[in-house]
PDB file of C-alpha atoms in Angstrom:
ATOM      1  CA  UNK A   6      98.738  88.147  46.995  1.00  0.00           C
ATOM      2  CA  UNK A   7      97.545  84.700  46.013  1.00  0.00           C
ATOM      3  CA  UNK A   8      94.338  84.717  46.360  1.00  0.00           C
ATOM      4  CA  UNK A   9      93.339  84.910  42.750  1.00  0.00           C
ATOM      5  CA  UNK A  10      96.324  82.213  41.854  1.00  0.00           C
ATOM      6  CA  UNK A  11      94.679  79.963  44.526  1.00  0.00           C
ATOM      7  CA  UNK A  12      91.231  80.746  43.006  1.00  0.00           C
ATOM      8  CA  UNK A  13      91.944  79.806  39.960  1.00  0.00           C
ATOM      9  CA  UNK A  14      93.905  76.709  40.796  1.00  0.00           C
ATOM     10  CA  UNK A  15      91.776  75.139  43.555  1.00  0.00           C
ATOM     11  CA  UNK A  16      88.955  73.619  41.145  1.00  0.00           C
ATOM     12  CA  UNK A  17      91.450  71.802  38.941  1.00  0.00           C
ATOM     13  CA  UNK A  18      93.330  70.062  41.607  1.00  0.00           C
ATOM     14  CA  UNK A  19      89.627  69.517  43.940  1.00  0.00           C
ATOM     15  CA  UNK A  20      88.560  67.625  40.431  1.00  0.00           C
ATOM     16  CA  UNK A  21      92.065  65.629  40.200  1.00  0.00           C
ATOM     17  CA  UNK A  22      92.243  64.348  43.860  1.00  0.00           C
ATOM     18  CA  UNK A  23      88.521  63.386  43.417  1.00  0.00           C
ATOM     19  CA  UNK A  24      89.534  61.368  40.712  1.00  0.00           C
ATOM     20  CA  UNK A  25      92.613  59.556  41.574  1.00  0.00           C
ATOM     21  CA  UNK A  26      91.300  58.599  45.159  1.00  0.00           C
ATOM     22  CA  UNK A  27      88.140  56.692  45.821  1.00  0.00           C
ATOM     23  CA  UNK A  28      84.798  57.992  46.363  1.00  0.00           C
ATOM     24  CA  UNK A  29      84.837  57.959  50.476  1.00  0.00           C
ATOM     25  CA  UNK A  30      81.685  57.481  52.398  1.00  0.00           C
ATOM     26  CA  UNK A  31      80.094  59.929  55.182  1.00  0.00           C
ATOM     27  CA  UNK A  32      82.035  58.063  57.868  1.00  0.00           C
ATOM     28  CA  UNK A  33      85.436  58.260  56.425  1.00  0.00           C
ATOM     29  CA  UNK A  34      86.445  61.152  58.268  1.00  0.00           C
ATOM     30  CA  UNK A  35      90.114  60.453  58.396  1.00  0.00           C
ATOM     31  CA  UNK A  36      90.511  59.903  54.770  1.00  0.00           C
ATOM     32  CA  UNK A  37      88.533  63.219  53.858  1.00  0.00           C
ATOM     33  CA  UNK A  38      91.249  64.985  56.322  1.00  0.00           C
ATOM     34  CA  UNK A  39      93.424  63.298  54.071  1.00  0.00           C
ATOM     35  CA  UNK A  40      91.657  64.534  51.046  1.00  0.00           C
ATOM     36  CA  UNK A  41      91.143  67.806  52.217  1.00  0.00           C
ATOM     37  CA  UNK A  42      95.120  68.259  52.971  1.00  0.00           C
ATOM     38  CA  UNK A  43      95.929  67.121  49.683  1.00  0.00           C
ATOM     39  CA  UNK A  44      93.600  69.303  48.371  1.00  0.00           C
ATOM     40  CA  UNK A  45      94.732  71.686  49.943  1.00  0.00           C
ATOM     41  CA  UNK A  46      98.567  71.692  49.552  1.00  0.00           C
ATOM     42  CA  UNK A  47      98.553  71.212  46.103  1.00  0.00           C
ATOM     43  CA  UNK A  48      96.430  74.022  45.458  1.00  0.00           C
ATOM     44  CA  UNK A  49      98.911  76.546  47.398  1.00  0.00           C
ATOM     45  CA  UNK A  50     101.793  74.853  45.415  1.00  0.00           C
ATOM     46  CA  UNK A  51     100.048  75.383  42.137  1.00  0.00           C
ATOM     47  CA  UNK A  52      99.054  79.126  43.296  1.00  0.00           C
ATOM     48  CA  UNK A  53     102.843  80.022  44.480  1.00  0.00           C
ATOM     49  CA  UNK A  54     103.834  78.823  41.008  1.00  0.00           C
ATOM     50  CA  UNK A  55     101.222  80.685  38.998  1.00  0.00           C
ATOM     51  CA  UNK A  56     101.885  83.972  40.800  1.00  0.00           C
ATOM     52  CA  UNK A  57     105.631  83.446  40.896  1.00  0.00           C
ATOM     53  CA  UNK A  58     106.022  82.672  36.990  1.00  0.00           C
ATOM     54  CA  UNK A  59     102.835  83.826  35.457  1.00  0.00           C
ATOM     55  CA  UNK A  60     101.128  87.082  37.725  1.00  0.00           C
ATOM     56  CA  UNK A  61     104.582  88.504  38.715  1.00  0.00           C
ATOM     57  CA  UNK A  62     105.902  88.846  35.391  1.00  0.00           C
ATOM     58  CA  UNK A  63     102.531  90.116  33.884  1.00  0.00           C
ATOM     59  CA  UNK A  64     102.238  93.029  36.552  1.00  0.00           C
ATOM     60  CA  UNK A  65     105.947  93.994  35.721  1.00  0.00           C
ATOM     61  CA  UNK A  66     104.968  93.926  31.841  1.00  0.00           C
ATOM     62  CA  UNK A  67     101.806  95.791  32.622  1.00  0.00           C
ATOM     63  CA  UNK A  68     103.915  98.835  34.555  1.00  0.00           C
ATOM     64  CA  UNK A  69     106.779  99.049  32.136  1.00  0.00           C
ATOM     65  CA  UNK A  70     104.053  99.463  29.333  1.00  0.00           C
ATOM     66  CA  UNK A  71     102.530 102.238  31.700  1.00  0.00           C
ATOM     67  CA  UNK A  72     105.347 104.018  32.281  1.00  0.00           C
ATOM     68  CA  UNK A  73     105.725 104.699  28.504  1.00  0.00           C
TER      69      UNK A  73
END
């Protein structure tokens, strides 16, 4: 059910993360775990918020208009 909310979100908050934290080096490992959670979590935040207030409510427009 989120897959397209997390598609759509995951670029924007990739770009943001890479921005507010420091370009890391090959051998950083731990911090690109770090990065990579942030990442992460953010993006599944974002894409339970899109689909909750944004996809939900369009797919419940979308099938009263059908049913008409």
């Amino acid at each position: 059910e989120l897959s397209y909310a997390l598609y759509l979100t995951h670029p924007t908050v990739i770009e943001g993360v890479k921005r507010l934290m420091p370009e890391l080096a090959p051998d950083q490992t731990a911090l690109q775990l770090l990065r990579f959670a942030i990442d992460a979590g953010l993006a599944l935040a974002l894409a339970l918020l899109l689909h909750r207030w944004v996809e939900l409510p369009g797919i419940a427009a979308g099938r009263r208009l059908a049913r008409r």
